[in-house]
CSV table of C-alpha atoms in Angstrom, one decimal:
chain,number,residue,atom,x,y,z
A,1,MET,CA,0.1,0.0,-0.4
A,2,ALA,CA,1.4,3.2,-0.9
A,3,SER,CA,2.4,5.1,2.1
A,4,LEU,CA,-0.5,8.0,2.5
A,5,ASP,CA,1.1,11.9,2.5
A,6,PRO,CA,0.3,14.3,5.4
A,7,LEU,CA,-2.5,16.8,5.5
A,8,GLN,CA,-1.1,20.0,3.6
A,9,SER,CA,-2.1,23.4,5.3
A,10,PRO,CA,-5.5,25.1,3.9
A,11,THR,CA,-3.3,27.6,2.3
A,12,THR,CA,-1.4,24.7,0.4
A,13,ALA,CA,-3.7,22.1,0.0
A,14,PRO,CA,-3.7,21.2,-3.9
A,15,SER,CA,-6.7,21.8,-5.0
A,16,THR,CA,-6.5,17.7,-6.9
A,17,SER,CA,-5.4,14.8,-4.7
A,18,PRO,CA,-4.5,10.9,-5.5
A,19,ASP,CA,-7.4,8.5,-5.5
A,20,ARG,CA,-8.1,6.6,-2.4
A,21,ASP,CA,-11.1,5.2,-3.3
A,22,GLY,CA,-9.7,1.3,-2.5
A,23,LEU,CA,-8.3,2.7,1.1
A,24,PRO,CA,-10.6,0.1,3.6
A,25,GLY,CA,-12.5,1.8,5.9
A,26,PRO,CA,-10.5,0.7,9.1
A,27,VAL,CA,-6.9,2.0,7.9
A,28,ARG,CA,-8.4,5.7,6.7
A,29,ARG,CA,-9.9,6.2,9.8
A,30,GLU,CA,-7.2,5.1,11.5
A,31,GLN,CA,-4.8,7.5,9.6
A,32,ILE,CA,-7.2,9.9,10.0
A,33,HIS,CA,-6.9,9.6,13.9
A,34,ARG,CA,-3.2,9.3,13.8
A,35,LEU,CA,-3.2,12.8,11.8
A,36,ILE,CA,-5.2,14.2,14.7
A,37,ASP,CA,-2.9,13.1,17.1
A,38,GLU,CA,-0.1,14.7,15.2
A,39,ARG,CA,-1.8,18.1,14.3
A,40,GLY,CA,-5.0,17.8,17.3
A,41,PHE,CA,-7.5,18.7,14.5
A,42,VAL,CA,-8.6,18.6,11.4
A,43,GLN,CA,-11.0,19.6,8.7
A,44,VAL,CA,-13.7,17.5,6.6
A,45,ARG,CA,-12.7,19.3,3.4
A,46,GLU,CA,-8.6,18.6,3.9
A,47,LEU,CA,-9.8,14.7,4.8
A,48,ARG,CA,-11.8,15.4,1.6
A,49,GLU,CA,-8.3,16.2,-0.3
A,50,THR,CA,-6.3,14.2,1.3
A,51,PHE,CA,-8.1,10.9,0.8
A,52,GLY,CA,-10.0,11.4,-2.9
A,53,VAL,CA,-13.7,10.9,-0.5
A,54,SER,CA,-16.8,12.7,-0.2
A,55,GLY,CA,-17.5,15.2,2.2
A,56,VAL,CA,-20.5,12.4,4.0
A,57,THR,CA,-17.8,9.5,3.7
A,58,ALA,CA,-15.4,12.2,5.7
A,59,ARG,CA,-17.7,13.3,8.2
A,60,ALA,CA,-19.3,9.6,8.6
A,61,ASP,CA,-15.6,8.7,9.0
A,62,LEU,CA,-15.3,11.6,11.7
A,63,ASP,CA,-18.2,10.4,13.5
A,64,ALA,CA,-16.8,6.6,13.9
A,65,LEU,CA,-14.1,8.6,15.5
A,66,GLU,CA,-15.8,10.3,18.4
A,67,THR,CA,-18.1,7.2,18.5
A,68,ALA,CA,-15.1,5.7,19.3
A,69,GLY,CA,-14.4,8.4,21.9
A,70,ALA,CA,-10.7,8.9,20.0
A,71,VAL,CA,-12.0,12.7,19.0
A,72,GLN,CA,-14.4,15.2,19.1
A,73,ARG,CA,-16.6,16.9,16.6
A,74,VAL,CA,-16.8,20.2,15.9
A,75,HIS,CA,-17.9,22.7,13.2
A,76,GLY,CA,-16.2,21.6,9.7
A,77,GLY,CA,-14.0,18.8,11.3
A,78,ALA,CA,-13.0,17.7,14.8
A,79,VAL,CA,-10.3,18.0,17.5
A,80,LEU,CA,-9.2,15.1,19.2
A,81,ALA,CA,-10.8,14.1,22.5
A,82,ARG,CA,-10.6,15.0,26.1
A,83,GLY,CA,-11.1,13.2,29.0
A,84,SER,CA,-12.7,14.5,32.7
A,85,SER,CA,-9.0,15.8,33.4
A,86,GLY,CA,-9.2,18.1,29.9
A,87,GLN,CA,-5.9,16.9,28.4
A,88,PRO,CA,-6.1,15.1,24.7
A,89,MET,CA,-7.0,11.1,24.9
A,90,ILE,CA,-4.1,10.2,23.0
A,91,GLU,CA,-1.5,7.4,22.5
A,92,SER,CA,1.7,7.7,24.7
A,93,SER,CA,5.0,6.8,23.8
A,94,PHE,CA,6.3,3.7,25.7
A,95,GLU,CA,9.0,5.5,27.5
A,96,GLN,CA,6.3,7.4,28.7
A,97,ALA,CA,4.4,4.9,29.5
A,98,LEU,CA,7.4,3.2,31.1
A,99,ALA,CA,8.1,6.4,33.2
A,100,SER,CA,4.0,6.0,34.8
A,101,SER,CA,2.6,3.4,36.7
A,102,VAL,CA,6.1,1.7,38.2
A,103,ILE,CA,4.6,-0.6,41.1
A,104,PRO,CA,1.1,-1.1,39.2
A,105,LYS,CA,3.5,-2.6,36.6
A,106,GLN,CA,5.9,-4.4,38.7
A,107,GLN,CA,3.0,-6.1,40.8
A,108,ILE,CA,1.4,-7.8,38.0
A,109,GLY,CA,4.4,-8.4,36.4
A,110,SER,CA,5.3,-10.4,39.0
A,111,LEU,CA,2.3,-12.4,39.5
A,112,ALA,CA,2.0,-12.6,35.6
A,113,ALA,CA,5.1,-14.3,35.9
A,114,GLY,CA,4.4,-17.0,38.7
A,115,LEU,CA,2.3,-18.1,35.7
A,116,VAL,CA,4.4,-19.3,33.5
A,117,SER,CA,6.3,-22.8,33.8
A,118,THR,CA,9.4,-24.5,32.4
A,119,GLY,CA,9.1,-26.2,29.0
A,120,GLN,CA,5.9,-23.7,28.3
A,121,SER,CA,5.7,-21.2,25.0
A,122,VAL,CA,4.2,-18.2,25.8
A,123,ILE,CA,3.7,-15.2,23.7
A,124,LEU,CA,4.4,-11.1,25.3
A,125,ASP,CA,2.5,-8.6,23.5
A,126,VAL,CA,4.2,-5.3,23.3
A,127,GLY,CA,4.2,-2.4,26.2
A,128,SER,CA,5.6,-1.0,29.3
A,129,THR,CA,3.4,-4.0,31.5
A,130,THR,CA,4.6,-6.2,29.0
A,131,LEU,CA,7.8,-5.2,29.7
A,132,ALA,CA,7.2,-5.7,33.3
A,133,ILE,CA,7.1,-9.5,32.7
A,134,ALA,CA,9.9,-9.8,30.7
A,135,ARG,CA,11.5,-8.6,34.1
A,136,ALA,CA,10.0,-10.8,35.7
A,137,LEU,CA,10.7,-13.8,33.9
A,138,VAL,CA,14.0,-13.3,33.1
A,139,ALA,CA,14.7,-13.4,37.4
A,140,ARG,CA,13.3,-16.7,37.5
A,141,GLN,CA,16.6,-17.8,37.2
A,142,GLU,CA,14.8,-21.8,38.2
A,143,LEU,CA,13.4,-21.1,34.4
A,144,THR,CA,14.3,-23.2,31.1
A,145,ASP,CA,13.3,-23.9,27.9
A,146,VAL,CA,11.1,-21.6,28.0
A,147,VAL,CA,9.8,-20.2,24.3
A,148,ILE,CA,8.9,-16.5,23.8
A,149,ILE,CA,7.4,-14.9,20.8
A,150,THR,CA,6.7,-10.9,21.0
A,151,ASN,CA,6.6,-8.3,18.6
A,152,GLY,CA,8.1,-6.0,21.0
A,153,LEU,CA,11.6,-4.8,20.1
A,154,SER,CA,12.0,-3.6,23.5
A,155,ILE,CA,11.1,-6.8,25.1
A,156,ALA,CA,13.1,-9.0,23.4
A,157,LEU,CA,16.3,-7.0,24.2
A,158,GLU,CA,15.0,-7.5,28.2
A,159,LEU,CA,14.6,-10.9,27.4
A,160,GLU,CA,18.1,-11.7,25.7
A,161,PRO,CA,20.2,-11.8,28.8
A,162,ALA,CA,18.3,-15.0,29.9
A,163,ILE,CA,19.0,-16.7,26.1
A,164,PRO,CA,19.9,-19.9,26.5
A,165,ARG,CA,17.3,-20.4,28.8
A,166,PHE,CA,15.1,-18.5,27.2
A,167,THR,CA,14.6,-18.9,23.3
A,168,VAL,CA,13.7,-15.7,22.1
A,169,ILE,CA,11.6,-15.1,19.0
A,170,VAL,CA,10.7,-11.7,17.6
A,171,THR,CA,7.7,-11.0,15.2
A,172,GLY,CA,7.8,-9.7,11.7
A,173,GLY,CA,6.1,-6.9,10.7
A,174,SER,CA,6.2,-3.1,10.3
A,175,LEU,CA,8.1,-0.8,12.8
A,176,ARG,CA,6.2,1.3,15.1
A,177,PRO,CA,8.7,3.9,16.8
A,178,ARG,CA,6.3,5.1,19.2
A,179,GLN,CA,6.0,1.5,20.8
A,180,HIS,CA,8.7,0.3,19.0
A,181,SER,CA,6.7,-3.0,18.1
A,182,LEU,CA,6.2,-4.7,15.0
A,183,VAL,CA,2.6,-4.7,13.1
A,184,GLU,CA,1.5,-5.9,9.8
A,185,PRO,CA,2.2,-5.7,7.3
A,186,LEU,CA,3.7,-8.9,8.0
A,187,ALA,CA,3.9,-9.2,11.1
A,188,SER,CA,1.1,-12.4,10.9
A,189,SER,CA,4.1,-14.4,9.2
A,190,VAL,CA,5.3,-16.1,12.7
A,191,LEU,CA,1.9,-15.6,14.2
A,192,SER,CA,-0.5,-17.5,12.3
A,193,GLN,CA,2.8,-20.5,12.1
A,194,VAL,CA,2.7,-20.7,15.9
A,195,HIS,CA,0.4,-21.7,19.2
A,196,ALA,CA,1.8,-20.9,22.1
A,197,ASP,CA,0.8,-22.2,25.7
A,198,LEU,CA,0.3,-18.4,27.1
A,199,ALA,CA,-0.5,-14.9,25.2
A,200,PHE,CA,-0.9,-12.1,27.6
A,201,ILE,CA,-1.9,-9.0,26.0
A,202,GLY,CA,-2.0,-5.4,27.4
A,203,CYS,CA,-4.2,-2.5,26.0
A,204,ASN,CA,-5.9,0.9,26.6
A,205,GLY,CA,-8.9,-0.2,27.8
A,206,VAL,CA,-10.7,-3.3,29.1
A,207,ASP,CA,-14.7,-3.2,29.6
A,208,ALA,CA,-17.7,-5.9,30.6
A,209,GLU,CA,-19.8,-4.8,26.9
A,210,HIS,CA,-16.9,-3.3,25.1
A,211,GLY,CA,-13.8,-6.1,26.0
A,212,VAL,CA,-10.6,-5.0,25.3
A,213,THR,CA,-9.7,-2.1,22.9
A,214,ASN,CA,-6.5,-0.2,21.9
A,215,ILE,CA,-5.8,3.5,20.8
A,216,ASN,CA,-3.7,2.6,17.5
A,217,LEU,CA,-5.6,0.2,15.1
A,218,PRO,CA,-2.0,-1.8,14.0
A,219,GLU,CA,-1.8,-2.8,17.8
A,220,ALA,CA,-5.4,-3.7,17.7
A,221,GLY,CA,-4.9,-6.0,14.7
A,222,THR,CA,-1.6,-7.4,16.0
A,223,LYS,CA,-3.2,-8.2,19.5
A,224,LYS,CA,-6.1,-10.1,17.9
A,225,LEU,CA,-3.3,-12.3,15.6
A,226,MET,CA,-2.4,-13.6,19.3
A,227,LEU,CA,-5.5,-14.2,20.5
A,228,ALA,CA,-5.8,-16.8,17.9
A,229,ALA,CA,-2.0,-18.6,18.5
A,230,THR,CA,-2.7,-19.2,21.6
A,231,THR,CA,-4.5,-21.8,24.1
A,232,ARG,CA,-4.5,-19.5,27.0
A,233,SER,CA,-5.3,-15.5,26.7
A,234,ILE,CA,-4.5,-13.5,29.7
A,235,ILE,CA,-5.4,-9.4,29.8
A,236,VAL,CA,-2.8,-7.6,31.8
A,237,ALA,CA,-4.1,-3.9,32.5
A,238,ASP,CA,-3.5,-1.3,35.9
A,239,ALA,CA,-6.9,-0.2,37.4
A,240,SER,CA,-6.7,3.0,35.4
A,241,LYS,CA,-7.9,0.9,32.0
A,242,LEU,CA,-10.3,-0.6,34.0
A,243,GLY,CA,-13.9,0.4,32.1
A,244,GLN,CA,-11.8,2.6,29.3
A,245,VAL,CA,-13.3,1.6,25.5
A,246,HIS,CA,-11.0,3.0,22.8
A,247,LEU,CA,-11.2,2.9,19.3
A,248,GLY,CA,-9.2,-0.7,17.9
A,249,GLN,CA,-11.2,-3.9,19.7
A,250,VAL,CA,-9.1,-6.7,20.6
A,251,GLY,CA,-11.9,-9.3,21.6
A,252,PRO,CA,-14.7,-9.4,23.3
A,253,LEU,CA,-13.8,-10.8,27.1
A,254,ARG,CA,-15.5,-14.3,26.2
A,255,SER,CA,-12.4,-14.5,24.4
A,256,PHE,CA,-9.7,-14.4,27.9
A,257,ASP,CA,-8.9,-16.6,30.6
A,258,THR,CA,-7.6,-14.3,33.3
A,259,LEU,CA,-7.5,-10.9,34.0
A,260,ILE,CA,-4.2,-9.5,36.1
A,261,THR,CA,-4.5,-6.3,37.3
A,262,ASP,CA,-3.0,-4.0,40.7
A,263,THR,CA,-4.0,-3.2,44.5
A,264,ALA,CA,-5.9,0.0,43.0
A,265,ALA,CA,-8.9,-2.0,41.4
A,266,ASP,CA,-11.3,-2.0,43.4
A,267,SER,CA,-13.8,-4.8,44.3
A,268,ALA,CA,-16.9,-2.5,42.3
A,269,ALA,CA,-14.6,-1.9,39.5
A,270,LEU,CA,-13.8,-5.5,39.3
A,271,ALA,CA,-17.7,-7.2,39.6
A,272,PRO,CA,-18.7,-6.9,36.2
A,273,PHE,CA,-15.3,-9.3,34.9
A,274,ARG,CA,-16.1,-11.9,37.6
A,275,GLU,CA,-19.6,-11.8,36.5
A,276,ALA,CA,-18.6,-12.1,32.3
A,277,GLY,CA,-16.5,-15.4,33.6
A,278,LEU,CA,-12.7,-14.1,34.5
A,279,ALA,CA,-10.7,-14.6,36.5
A,280,VAL,CA,-9.2,-11.7,38.6
A,281,LEU,CA,-5.8,-11.9,39.4
A,282,GLN,CA,-4.3,-8.7,41.9
A,283,PRO,CA,-2.0,-8.9,44.6
A,284,GLN,CA,-2.2,-10.2,47.6
A,285,HIS,CA,-5.0,-11.6,46.2
A,286,THR,CA,-6.3,-15.4,44.5
A,287,PRO,CA,-8.0,-16.0,41.6
A,288,SER,CA,-11.8,-15.0,41.7
């Protein structure tokens, strides 16, 4: 697929634009979301010119993004959605996420690593929480003959000191610098050929009704591939992500076996997930 040119300013936008009629709607909306992330706003007429779509289609795309909570519609276009704090709801970089909620991530990482046994195969999704799992796995010196498959370059480097106790496989794919992750195209080149015992999958939101979701569509697509390549799928999410819903659907709760979270998640927040049939793990708690 040809790369998309960035939107030009209103004063320099061309009167004609490349024919983008063949671009799938979900891909087009992900590109629109990325542009709004980068610029803070976008106008309907710019989307018409850039993507070669009608005004009706451009407005429908923005409406869909607003419904998903990714943007806020304004006259003539859309801006970034704002949360209760008034700040734009945008994807944090890997480094930003790594610096936040350090203790909850360590708690989740330790619990998750405790589920892995010698001789098992494990899929580790990209993210700062799954990086904590990788660190906890490396620290378990008694753990051997474990195969770990990941699409996170930072996670692969974190696991490197454990070789040859661990075999580390990095998926193919296109590199997303913001998360140092590998996504489609070609991410399925490895994931379609393996079936792991466990998959630890991160997210930006987990909700009883809408399931597991992610801000970024390519990331969500790769997580879906992971779901299809494992026997047991485990959600890892700190308390701040409970009840949140984002643009890219990873899967319904019934696709997962267990939710691992931190001590900040109270019983009321966790009740809907238990009612949906998920086992819930927290520090100092036993599976529900």
